[in-house]
Short mmCIF file of C-alpha atoms and ligand atoms in Angstrom, two decimals:
data_model
loop_
_atom_site.label_atom_id
_atom_site.label_comp_id
_atom_site.label_asym_id
_atom_site.label_seq_id
_atom_site.Cartn_x
_atom_site.Cartn_y
_atom_site.Cartn_z
CA MET A 1 -16.72 12.01 -16.00
CA ASP A 2 -17.05 8.25 -15.62
CA LEU A 3 -13.95 6.26 -16.41
CA SER A 4 -12.49 2.87 -15.74
CA ILE A 5 -8.89 1.61 -15.65
CA ILE A 6 -8.10 -1.99 -16.37
CA GLY A 7 -5.05 -3.09 -14.38
CA SER A 8 -4.34 -1.81 -10.89
CA GLY A 9 -0.56 -1.94 -11.02
CA TYR A 10 1.60 1.10 -10.54
CA VAL A 11 0.32 3.14 -13.46
CA GLY A 12 -3.32 2.03 -13.22
CA LEU A 13 -3.65 2.51 -9.54
CA VAL A 14 -1.97 5.93 -9.28
CA SER A 15 -3.73 7.21 -12.38
CA GLY A 16 -7.12 6.01 -11.06
CA ALA A 17 -6.52 7.63 -7.68
CA CYS A 18 -5.50 10.96 -9.25
CA PHE A 19 -8.40 11.00 -11.74
CA ALA A 20 -10.74 10.50 -8.72
CA GLU A 21 -8.89 13.22 -6.79
CA VAL A 22 -9.76 15.80 -9.47
CA GLY A 23 -13.48 14.80 -9.32
CA HIS A 24 -14.01 12.02 -11.86
CA ASN A 25 -15.79 8.77 -11.02
CA VAL A 26 -13.31 5.96 -11.38
CA ILE A 27 -13.59 2.21 -11.43
CA CYS A 28 -10.28 0.31 -11.16
CA VAL A 29 -10.50 -3.21 -12.52
CA ASP A 30 -8.06 -5.96 -11.60
CA ASN A 31 -8.29 -9.71 -11.99
CA ASP A 32 -6.64 -10.36 -8.59
CA GLN A 33 -9.60 -10.49 -6.15
CA ARG A 34 -7.33 -10.25 -3.08
CA LYS A 35 -5.83 -7.02 -4.43
CA VAL A 36 -9.28 -5.67 -5.19
CA ASP A 37 -10.48 -6.36 -1.64
CA ALA A 38 -7.37 -4.83 -0.07
CA LEU A 39 -7.62 -1.66 -2.23
CA GLN A 40 -11.36 -1.27 -1.55
CA ALA A 41 -10.46 -1.40 2.17
CA GLY A 42 -7.82 1.33 1.56
CA ARG A 43 -4.77 -0.95 1.83
CA ILE A 44 -2.13 -0.17 -0.80
CA PRO A 45 0.11 -2.99 -2.11
CA ILE A 46 3.04 -0.66 -2.90
CA TYR A 47 4.95 2.06 -1.01
CA GLU A 48 4.33 5.34 -2.85
CA PRO A 49 4.40 8.61 -0.89
CA GLY A 50 0.94 10.17 -0.60
CA LEU A 51 -0.94 7.47 -2.48
CA GLU A 52 -2.65 5.81 0.48
CA GLU A 53 -4.26 9.09 1.56
CA VAL A 54 -5.50 9.83 -1.94
CA VAL A 55 -7.00 6.30 -2.33
CA GLN A 56 -8.65 6.31 1.10
CA ARG A 57 -10.08 9.80 0.63
CA ASN A 58 -11.61 8.98 -2.74
CA VAL A 59 -12.91 5.55 -1.84
CA ALA A 60 -14.64 7.22 1.16
CA ALA A 61 -16.04 9.95 -1.11
CA GLY A 62 -17.48 7.28 -3.44
CA ARG A 63 -15.44 8.51 -6.42
CA LEU A 64 -13.10 5.51 -6.55
CA ARG A 65 -14.01 1.85 -6.37
CA PHE A 66 -12.37 -1.47 -7.25
CA THR A 67 -13.76 -4.50 -8.99
CA ASN A 68 -12.66 -7.64 -10.81
CA SER A 69 -15.26 -7.26 -13.49
CA ILE A 70 -14.26 -5.67 -16.82
CA GLU A 71 -17.94 -5.64 -17.77
CA ASP A 72 -18.73 -3.52 -14.70
CA GLY A 73 -15.95 -1.08 -15.67
CA VAL A 74 -16.79 -0.78 -19.33
CA ASP A 75 -20.53 -0.53 -18.68
CA HIS A 76 -20.19 2.46 -16.36
CA SER A 77 -17.49 4.42 -18.25
CA GLU A 78 -17.19 6.62 -21.30
CA VAL A 79 -13.44 6.19 -21.24
CA VAL A 80 -11.73 2.84 -20.61
CA PHE A 81 -8.03 2.86 -19.90
CA ILE A 82 -5.78 -0.18 -20.42
CA ALA A 83 -2.92 -0.18 -17.89
CA VAL A 84 -1.73 -3.77 -17.83
CA PRO A 85 1.89 -4.98 -17.78
CA THR A 86 3.89 -5.20 -20.99
CA PRO A 87 6.82 -7.37 -19.75
CA PRO A 88 10.01 -8.07 -21.71
CA GLN A 89 10.61 -11.31 -23.52
CA ALA A 90 14.00 -13.11 -23.62
CA ASP A 91 15.08 -11.22 -26.77
CA GLY A 92 14.15 -7.81 -25.34
CA SER A 93 10.91 -7.46 -27.38
CA VAL A 94 7.65 -6.71 -25.58
CA ASP A 95 5.14 -9.34 -24.55
CA LEU A 96 1.80 -7.88 -25.60
CA SER A 97 -0.36 -10.81 -24.61
CA TYR A 98 -1.98 -9.00 -21.64
CA ILE A 99 -2.93 -6.09 -23.89
CA GLU A 100 -4.37 -8.44 -26.50
CA ARG A 101 -6.37 -10.37 -23.88
CA VAL A 102 -7.79 -7.17 -22.35
CA ALA A 103 -8.71 -5.94 -25.87
CA ARG A 104 -10.71 -9.18 -26.44
CA GLU A 105 -12.33 -8.85 -23.03
CA ILE A 106 -13.37 -5.27 -23.73
CA ALA A 107 -14.72 -6.38 -27.11
CA ALA A 108 -16.86 -9.03 -25.49
CA VAL A 109 -18.67 -6.57 -23.22
CA LEU A 110 -19.00 -3.51 -25.53
CA LYS A 111 -22.67 -2.80 -26.20
CA PRO A 112 -23.62 -1.41 -29.65
CA GLU A 113 -25.57 1.52 -28.21
CA GLN A 114 -22.65 2.67 -26.00
CA TYR A 115 -19.77 4.70 -27.52
CA ARG A 116 -16.51 4.04 -25.71
CA VAL A 117 -12.99 5.49 -25.91
CA VAL A 118 -10.41 2.72 -25.31
CA VAL A 119 -7.18 4.35 -24.15
CA ASP A 120 -3.85 2.61 -24.08
CA LYS A 121 -1.78 3.85 -21.11
CA SER A 122 0.63 0.87 -20.94
CA THR A 123 4.04 1.35 -22.53
CA VAL A 124 3.66 -0.34 -25.89
CA PRO A 125 5.59 -0.55 -29.20
CA VAL A 126 4.64 1.81 -31.95
CA LYS A 127 1.64 0.51 -33.98
CA THR A 128 0.07 -1.39 -31.04
CA GLY A 129 -2.98 0.97 -31.19
CA ASP A 130 -3.79 -0.37 -34.66
CA LYS A 131 -3.66 -3.93 -33.35
CA VAL A 132 -5.91 -3.09 -30.38
CA TYR A 133 -8.41 -1.45 -32.72
CA GLU A 134 -8.43 -4.48 -35.08
CA THR A 135 -8.78 -6.89 -32.17
CA ILE A 136 -11.79 -5.11 -30.65
CA LYS A 137 -13.36 -4.83 -34.11
CA ARG A 138 -12.84 -8.54 -34.77
CA TYR A 139 -14.15 -9.81 -31.41
CA GLY A 140 -16.76 -7.09 -30.76
CA LYS A 141 -20.46 -7.21 -31.51
CA LYS A 142 -21.62 -5.72 -34.86
CA GLY A 143 -22.22 -2.04 -34.60
CA ALA A 144 -20.13 -1.50 -31.44
CA GLU A 145 -18.93 2.08 -31.51
CA PHE A 146 -15.48 2.81 -30.14
CA ASP A 147 -12.24 4.60 -30.79
CA VAL A 148 -8.67 3.71 -29.69
CA VAL A 149 -6.41 6.38 -28.26
CA SER A 150 -2.81 6.31 -27.05
CA ASN A 151 -2.11 8.23 -23.84
CA PRO A 152 1.36 7.30 -22.46
CA GLU A 153 2.17 7.89 -18.82
CA PHE A 154 5.34 9.59 -17.60
CA LEU A 155 5.08 9.23 -13.82
CA ARG A 156 8.17 8.32 -11.85
CA GLU A 157 7.97 5.96 -8.89
CA GLY A 158 8.57 7.67 -5.59
CA CYS A 159 6.86 10.90 -6.74
CA ALA A 160 4.08 9.33 -8.80
CA VAL A 161 1.18 11.23 -7.20
CA ASP A 162 2.88 14.59 -7.69
CA ASP A 163 3.89 13.70 -11.28
CA LEU A 164 0.35 12.76 -12.09
CA MET A 165 -1.27 15.78 -10.47
CA HIS A 166 1.23 18.19 -12.05
CA PRO A 167 2.41 16.68 -15.37
CA ASP A 168 4.78 18.50 -17.69
CA ARG A 169 2.60 17.47 -20.60
CA ILE A 170 -0.24 15.18 -21.54
CA VAL A 171 0.26 13.28 -24.80
CA ILE A 172 -2.90 12.18 -26.64
CA GLY A 173 -2.61 10.21 -29.83
CA SER A 174 -5.90 9.95 -31.64
CA LYS A 175 -7.40 9.92 -35.11
CA SER A 176 -10.93 10.63 -33.86
CA ASP A 177 -12.16 14.16 -32.97
CA ARG A 178 -14.94 12.68 -30.82
CA ALA A 179 -12.42 10.68 -28.71
CA LEU A 180 -10.06 13.63 -28.52
CA ALA A 181 -12.81 15.93 -27.18
CA LEU A 182 -13.55 13.47 -24.39
CA MET A 183 -9.88 13.06 -23.55
CA LYS A 184 -9.35 16.80 -23.35
CA LYS A 185 -12.31 17.14 -21.03
CA LEU A 186 -10.94 14.36 -18.84
CA TYR A 187 -7.60 16.10 -18.47
CA GLU A 188 -8.99 19.68 -18.14
CA PRO A 189 -8.73 19.71 -14.32
CA PHE A 190 -4.94 19.03 -14.46
CA MET A 191 -4.32 22.32 -16.29
CA ALA A 192 -1.31 20.88 -18.14
CA PRO A 193 -0.18 21.44 -21.74
CA ILE A 194 -1.72 18.90 -24.06
CA LEU A 195 0.10 17.63 -27.12
CA VAL A 196 -2.19 16.03 -29.69
CA THR A 197 -0.55 13.62 -32.12
CA ASP A 198 -1.40 10.58 -34.25
CA ILE A 199 -1.43 7.23 -32.41
CA ASN A 200 1.95 6.04 -33.75
CA SER A 201 3.78 9.18 -32.62
CA ALA A 202 2.20 9.08 -29.16
CA GLU A 203 3.35 5.47 -28.68
CA LEU A 204 6.84 6.35 -29.93
CA ILE A 205 7.12 9.36 -27.59
CA LYS A 206 7.10 7.10 -24.56
CA HIS A 207 9.97 4.86 -25.73
CA ALA A 208 11.88 7.82 -27.11
CA ALA A 209 11.52 9.74 -23.86
CA ASN A 210 12.66 6.93 -21.57
CA SER A 211 15.54 6.10 -23.90
CA PHE A 212 16.70 9.72 -23.99
CA LEU A 213 16.64 9.91 -20.19
CA ALA A 214 18.67 6.68 -19.99
CA LEU A 215 21.05 8.10 -22.57
CA LYS A 216 21.55 11.15 -20.34
CA ILE A 217 22.41 8.90 -17.41
CA SER A 218 24.80 6.78 -19.42
CA TYR A 219 26.39 9.90 -20.92
CA ILE A 220 27.25 11.32 -17.50
CA ASN A 221 28.36 7.91 -16.30
CA ALA A 222 30.80 7.67 -19.20
CA VAL A 223 31.95 11.20 -18.30
CA SER A 224 32.45 10.00 -14.70
CA ALA A 225 34.89 7.38 -15.85
CA ILE A 226 36.91 10.08 -17.64
CA CYS A 227 36.73 12.22 -14.47
CA GLU A 228 38.10 9.40 -12.37
CA ALA A 229 40.91 8.85 -14.82
CA SER A 230 41.81 12.56 -14.99
CA GLY A 231 41.06 13.89 -11.48
CA ALA A 232 38.11 16.05 -12.56
CA ASP A 233 34.80 16.19 -10.60
CA VAL A 234 31.76 14.83 -12.41
CA GLU A 235 29.33 16.88 -10.31
CA LYS A 236 31.02 20.10 -11.35
CA VAL A 237 31.01 18.91 -14.95
CA ALA A 238 27.28 18.02 -14.72
CA ASP A 239 26.58 21.48 -13.19
CA GLY A 240 28.56 23.16 -15.92
CA ILE A 241 26.84 21.45 -18.79
CA GLY A 242 23.49 21.34 -17.03
CA MET A 243 23.35 25.11 -16.67
CA ASP A 244 22.99 25.29 -20.41
CA LYS A 245 19.19 25.39 -20.81
CA ARG A 246 19.49 23.27 -23.95
CA ILE A 247 20.93 20.44 -21.86
CA GLY A 248 19.45 20.85 -18.37
CA ARG A 249 20.85 19.46 -15.10
CA ASN A 250 18.16 16.78 -14.55
CA PHE A 251 19.13 13.12 -14.99
CA LEU A 252 22.81 13.95 -15.00
CA ASN A 253 23.56 12.35 -11.65
CA ALA A 254 26.38 9.82 -12.03
CA GLY A 255 26.09 6.58 -10.10
CA LEU A 256 25.88 2.86 -10.32
CA GLY A 257 23.62 3.12 -13.35
CA TYR A 258 19.89 3.06 -13.95
CA GLY A 259 17.59 0.23 -12.88
CA GLY A 260 13.91 -0.25 -12.18
CA SER A 261 10.97 -1.72 -14.04
CA CYS A 262 11.08 0.82 -16.87
CA PHE A 263 14.42 1.97 -18.24
CA PRO A 264 16.14 -1.44 -18.71
CA LYS A 265 13.00 -2.95 -20.24
CA ASP A 266 12.08 0.03 -22.38
CA ILE A 267 15.52 0.58 -23.82
CA ALA A 268 15.74 -3.16 -24.78
CA ALA A 269 12.24 -2.87 -26.28
CA PHE A 270 13.16 0.23 -28.29
CA ILE A 271 16.21 -1.55 -29.66
CA ALA A 272 14.06 -4.56 -30.61
CA ILE A 273 11.40 -2.28 -32.20
CA SER A 274 14.01 -0.46 -34.26
CA GLU A 275 15.51 -3.74 -35.42
CA GLN A 276 12.06 -5.10 -36.39
CA LEU A 277 11.46 -1.91 -38.39
CA GLY A 278 14.79 -2.41 -40.18
CA VAL A 279 16.45 0.69 -38.72
CA PRO A 280 18.64 -0.58 -35.81
CA PHE A 281 19.11 2.08 -33.07
CA THR A 282 22.71 1.04 -32.23
CA LEU A 283 23.34 4.07 -30.01
CA LEU A 284 21.04 2.51 -27.43
CA LYS A 285 23.16 -0.63 -27.23
CA GLU A 286 26.06 1.62 -26.14
CA VAL A 287 23.74 3.15 -23.53
CA GLU A 288 23.12 -0.33 -22.17
CA ARG A 289 26.79 -1.24 -22.26
CA ILE A 290 27.83 1.87 -20.33
CA ASN A 291 25.14 1.16 -17.76
CA GLN A 292 26.45 -2.35 -17.23
CA SER A 293 30.10 -1.22 -17.10
CA GLN A 294 29.34 1.28 -14.34
CA ARG A 295 28.76 -1.51 -11.89
CA GLU A 296 31.73 -3.47 -13.15
CA ARG A 297 34.00 -0.43 -12.66
CA PHE A 298 32.67 0.05 -9.11
CA LEU A 299 33.40 -3.60 -8.26
CA LYS A 300 36.86 -3.30 -9.72
CA SER A 301 37.56 -0.33 -7.49
CA LEU A 302 36.28 -2.29 -4.47
CA ARG A 303 38.64 -5.18 -5.36
CA ASN A 304 41.54 -2.77 -5.83
CA THR A 305 41.15 -1.73 -2.22
CA LEU A 306 39.97 -4.87 -0.45
CA TRP A 307 42.09 -7.16 -2.67
CA ILE A 308 40.24 -10.47 -2.18
CA LEU A 309 36.51 -10.27 -1.51
CA ARG A 310 36.14 -13.89 -0.23
CA ASP A 311 35.10 -13.92 3.40
CA LYS A 312 35.12 -10.12 3.62
CA LYS A 313 32.21 -8.65 5.59
CA ILE A 314 30.57 -5.99 3.42
CA ALA A 315 27.70 -3.74 4.38
CA VAL A 316 25.27 -2.53 1.68
CA TRP A 317 22.90 0.41 2.25
CA GLY A 318 19.99 0.37 -0.15
CA LEU A 319 18.26 -2.48 -1.98
CA THR A 320 15.59 -0.69 -4.01
CA PHE A 321 16.30 0.60 -7.54
CA LYS A 322 16.14 4.19 -6.27
CA GLY A 323 15.04 6.06 -3.13
CA ASP A 324 11.44 6.61 -1.97
CA THR A 325 10.12 3.31 -3.32
CA ASP A 326 9.87 -0.32 -2.19
CA ASP A 327 10.43 -1.48 -5.77
CA ILE A 328 13.38 -3.85 -6.19
CA ARG A 329 12.76 -4.77 -9.84
CA SER A 330 16.04 -4.63 -11.86
CA SER A 331 17.74 -3.00 -8.89
CA VAL A 332 21.43 -2.37 -9.50
CA SER A 333 21.97 -2.94 -5.77
CA ILE A 334 20.60 -6.49 -5.91
CA GLU A 335 22.82 -7.27 -8.95
CA LEU A 336 25.83 -5.88 -7.11
CA ILE A 337 25.05 -7.97 -3.99
CA LYS A 338 24.77 -11.05 -6.21
CA ASP A 339 28.26 -10.24 -7.63
CA LEU A 340 29.70 -9.83 -4.10
CA ILE A 341 28.14 -13.10 -2.91
CA ALA A 342 29.40 -14.93 -5.99
CA GLU A 343 32.90 -13.82 -4.98
CA GLY A 344 32.44 -15.22 -1.48
CA ALA A 345 31.80 -11.96 0.43
CA HIS A 346 29.43 -11.92 3.41
CA VAL A 347 26.82 -9.18 2.82
CA THR A 348 24.77 -7.49 5.48
CA ALA A 349 22.18 -5.10 4.04
CA TYR A 350 19.57 -2.57 5.04
CA ASP A 351 16.88 -0.70 3.15
CA PRO A 352 14.22 1.58 4.60
CA LYS A 353 11.32 0.15 2.48
CA GLY A 354 12.57 -2.64 0.21
CA MET A 355 13.40 -5.49 2.64
CA ASP A 356 9.95 -7.12 2.65
CA ASN A 357 10.06 -7.48 -1.12
CA VAL A 358 13.62 -8.81 -1.06
CA ARG A 359 12.55 -11.40 1.50
CA SER A 360 9.41 -12.44 -0.31
CA PHE A 361 11.08 -12.76 -3.73
CA LYS A 362 14.11 -14.55 -2.16
CA LEU A 363 16.49 -12.83 -4.60
CA ILE A 364 19.53 -12.78 -2.31
CA PRO A 365 18.89 -15.39 0.39
CA GLU A 366 22.58 -15.48 1.34
CA ALA A 367 22.56 -11.79 2.37
CA LYS A 368 21.67 -10.90 5.96
CA LEU A 369 19.05 -8.20 6.24
CA VAL A 370 19.02 -6.01 9.34
CA ASN A 371 16.88 -3.26 10.76
CA SER A 372 19.06 -0.12 10.54
CA ALA A 373 21.87 1.42 8.53
CA LEU A 374 24.24 1.37 11.48
CA GLU A 375 23.42 -2.25 12.31
CA ALA A 376 24.34 -3.21 8.75
CA ALA A 377 27.67 -1.41 9.17
CA GLN A 378 28.54 -3.20 12.39
CA GLY A 379 32.01 -4.73 12.04
CA ALA A 380 31.98 -4.40 8.18
CA GLU A 381 35.28 -4.16 6.34
CA ALA A 382 33.64 -1.86 3.78
CA LEU A 383 30.35 -0.04 3.36
CA ILE A 384 28.67 0.30 -0.04
CA ILE A 385 25.95 2.92 -0.59
CA ALA A 386 23.86 1.53 -3.42
CA THR A 387 20.59 3.56 -3.33
CA GLU A 388 20.11 7.29 -2.89
CA TRP A 389 17.86 7.23 0.24
CA HIS A 390 17.93 10.58 2.18
CA GLU A 391 18.09 8.59 5.40
CA PHE A 392 21.64 7.49 4.55
CA ALA A 393 22.83 11.02 4.14
CA LYS A 394 21.68 11.82 7.72
CA VAL A 395 23.54 8.98 9.47
CA ASP A 396 25.91 10.23 12.24
CA LEU A 397 29.25 9.77 10.48
CA ASN A 398 31.33 9.66 13.67
CA GLN A 399 29.16 6.81 14.89
CA LEU A 400 29.46 5.15 11.51
CA LYS A 401 33.27 5.27 11.74
CA GLU A 402 33.25 3.67 15.14
CA THR A 403 30.81 1.00 14.01
CA LEU A 404 32.74 -0.12 10.89
CA HIS A 405 35.72 -2.46 11.23
CA SER A 406 37.61 -0.23 8.83
CA PRO A 407 36.53 3.27 7.78
CA LEU A 408 36.12 2.34 4.15
CA VAL A 409 33.07 3.69 2.25
CA PHE A 410 32.20 3.11 -1.41
CA ASP A 411 29.48 5.55 -2.29
CA GLY A 412 27.75 4.43 -5.48
CA ARG A 413 25.30 7.33 -5.51
CA ASN A 414 27.54 10.29 -4.54
CA LEU A 415 25.39 10.85 -1.48
CA LEU A 416 28.10 11.99 0.94
CA ASP A 417 30.51 14.88 0.79
CA PRO A 418 34.09 13.81 -0.10
CA VAL A 419 35.68 16.66 1.88
CA THR A 420 33.76 15.89 5.08
CA MET A 421 34.52 12.20 4.72
CA HIS A 422 38.22 12.92 4.26
CA HIS A 423 38.33 15.21 7.35
CA LEU A 424 36.60 12.54 9.42
CA GLY A 425 39.28 10.07 8.43
CA PHE A 426 37.31 7.82 6.09
CA GLN A 427 38.86 6.25 3.04
CA TYR A 428 36.07 7.37 0.74
CA HIS A 429 35.45 6.38 -2.87
CA SER A 430 32.59 7.78 -4.95
CA ILE A 431 31.71 8.00 -8.61
CA GLY A 432 33.68 10.35 -10.80
CA ARG A 433 34.79 12.67 -7.99
CA PRO A 434 38.34 13.35 -6.76
CA GLY A 435 39.37 10.67 -4.32
CA ALA A 436 37.67 7.95 -6.34
CA THR A 437 39.97 5.10 -7.07
CA LYS A 438 41.24 4.91 -10.65
CA SER A 439 40.18 1.67 -12.27
C1 UGA B 1 11.06 6.36 -15.42
C2 UGA B 1 10.81 7.72 -16.06
O1 UGA B 1 11.57 8.72 -15.37
C3 UGA B 1 9.29 8.09 -16.05
O2 UGA B 1 9.08 9.34 -16.71
C4 UGA B 1 8.54 6.96 -16.69
O3 UGA B 1 7.13 7.24 -16.64
C5 UGA B 1 8.82 5.68 -15.99
O4 UGA B 1 10.21 5.38 -16.05
C6 UGA B 1 8.01 4.59 -16.72
O5 UGA B 1 8.31 4.32 -17.87
O6 UGA B 1 7.03 4.10 -16.11
P1 UGA B 1 11.21 5.47 -12.85
O7 UGA B 1 11.69 4.17 -13.49
O8 UGA B 1 10.17 5.46 -11.80
O9 UGA B 1 10.68 6.46 -14.00
O10 UGA B 1 12.49 6.17 -12.15
P2 UGA B 1 13.56 7.31 -12.53
O11 UGA B 1 13.44 8.38 -11.53
O12 UGA B 1 13.47 7.72 -13.94
O13 UGA B 1 14.93 6.54 -12.31
C7 UGA B 1 15.30 5.43 -13.10
C8 UGA B 1 16.70 4.98 -12.69
O14 UGA B 1 17.69 5.92 -13.13
C9 UGA B 1 16.94 4.76 -11.21
O15 UGA B 1 17.70 3.58 -10.98
C10 UGA B 1 17.75 6.00 -10.81
O16 UGA B 1 18.59 5.72 -9.70
C11 UGA B 1 18.56 6.25 -12.05
N1 UGA B 1 19.00 7.63 -12.23
C12 UGA B 1 18.10 8.62 -12.38
C13 UGA B 1 20.39 7.92 -12.24
O17 UGA B 1 21.24 6.99 -12.07
N2 UGA B 1 20.78 9.20 -12.40
C14 UGA B 1 19.89 10.25 -12.58
O18 UGA B 1 20.35 11.39 -12.77
C15 UGA B 1 18.54 9.90 -12.58
#
C-alpha cells in the first residue's frame, strides 16, 4: 500500500521505516530540510538499535523516501499519518497547534477525486479526532472525501523497531468501515491482534495505558520506601506480586523514578484532560508526587552518608532517561545532577550515548563529561548509578574500588548485586533493598 507519515520524529520515523520493512511504499514528510536530506542519505538523527539498518535497506529498495512536501505525501498515499509533536504547556495541558496546522495543510492539498484516510498517531487528548475532522472539512475543498482515524502508538524508545514489528496489539479507532478496511490491510503483515474502537476510546487508551504503567512504577517505588524502612527487599516483593498473572512483573522495577519524553508529559496531560472534563483524576497526582519523592529520598540518603555535599567530587553514571537510548528529555539523572550542583558538588559524568545531546543542549554545563565509566569514577568520593545501562553492570568492580577515592556506591537503578558489593568491601546503597540507608 502507499502511505505517508507527516513528522519524522521518533514515532513517525520508526513507524515509517517499519511499514516499509513489511513491504509498503512509504513517504516520510518533515518540514526540516536538513533532516530530510540526512535521512534520505541514510543518516539517522537519533540512536535507536536496529533503526539505521532498516532505514538504509528500505531507502535502497525504493520503498522509503523523505520529502518536505505534504502535497507530495498526500498525493501519493491512500493513508496519511500525522505523527507530529504534542508538547506540554505550562499547566500540563497539551499544545495541539502542530496537529491543527498539519490538519489545515492536509486540507489544502486534498483533491476531491482522491479518498484519503487521515490517521492520528501522535498522543492526543480524547476528542482531538473530532477537531481534526472539523478542521479538514472547514479548510478543504468542496467534495474532498476523507475519514479521520485514531491509531495510537505504543513503542518504547530503545526497542522501538522490535516493538513496532511485534506489537502486543494494534488499536484502531474509526467510525468509517471504508477507513477501517484500509487500516486492517495496512497492518495485516504485522500479524498482531487488532482492537477496533470508536475514536474517543482509541485516544483515551493511549493516555490510560501510559498512566497505568507510570502508576505501576510509582506503586513499586512507594513499596521500596517501605522496604527500606522495614528491611525487606523490594525485588523479592516485586517478584512475589509480579508472579500473579493478574499483576505481572513488568514495570515493577524500583528506581529513581520514571522520566523521558512520554510518561511525565502524558500523566500531566491526563490530569489536565480529566480536570477539563470535570472528573479530576487525583490518583495520578499521587503518582507524580511519589515519582518526585523518589529522587528526593535518594538525595537524602546521599547526604546522610556524605554529610555536606559542597565541594565533594561525585561521579554519575548515566545521563539518558533510560538505557539503550540517547534521549535525555526529562531525564531523572539530569535533574539529580542539577540538584547536586546546586548544593556545590563537583560532578563528573559518563553516558554511553547521551553525552552529545547533553553537550548540545547545555543542560548541565558545570558537570564534567568524560569518556568512560571508570574515568568518571576517578578519585570520586561517591558514585551514583542513575541510568540502567548494561555497560555499567559489566564494569570490573575491583578496578572500580581502586579508582574511587572511597568505595561508596549509590545505585539508583538496582543494577549491581548487594551481596557481591558487600563482599568486595563497598559501602553500597540501592533502592528498597537491604543495606539501603534508611531515610
Ligand atoms: C513509554 C511507554 O512504555 C510506551 O509504551 C509508549 O509508547 C511511550 O512511552 C510513548 O508514549 O511514546 P518510553 O518512554 O520509551 O515508553 O520508555 P519506558 O520503557 O516506558 O520507560 C519510561 C521510564 O520509566 C524510564 O525512565 C524508565 O527508567 C522508567 N521505568 C520503567 C522504571 O523506573 N521502572 C520500570 O519498571 C520500568
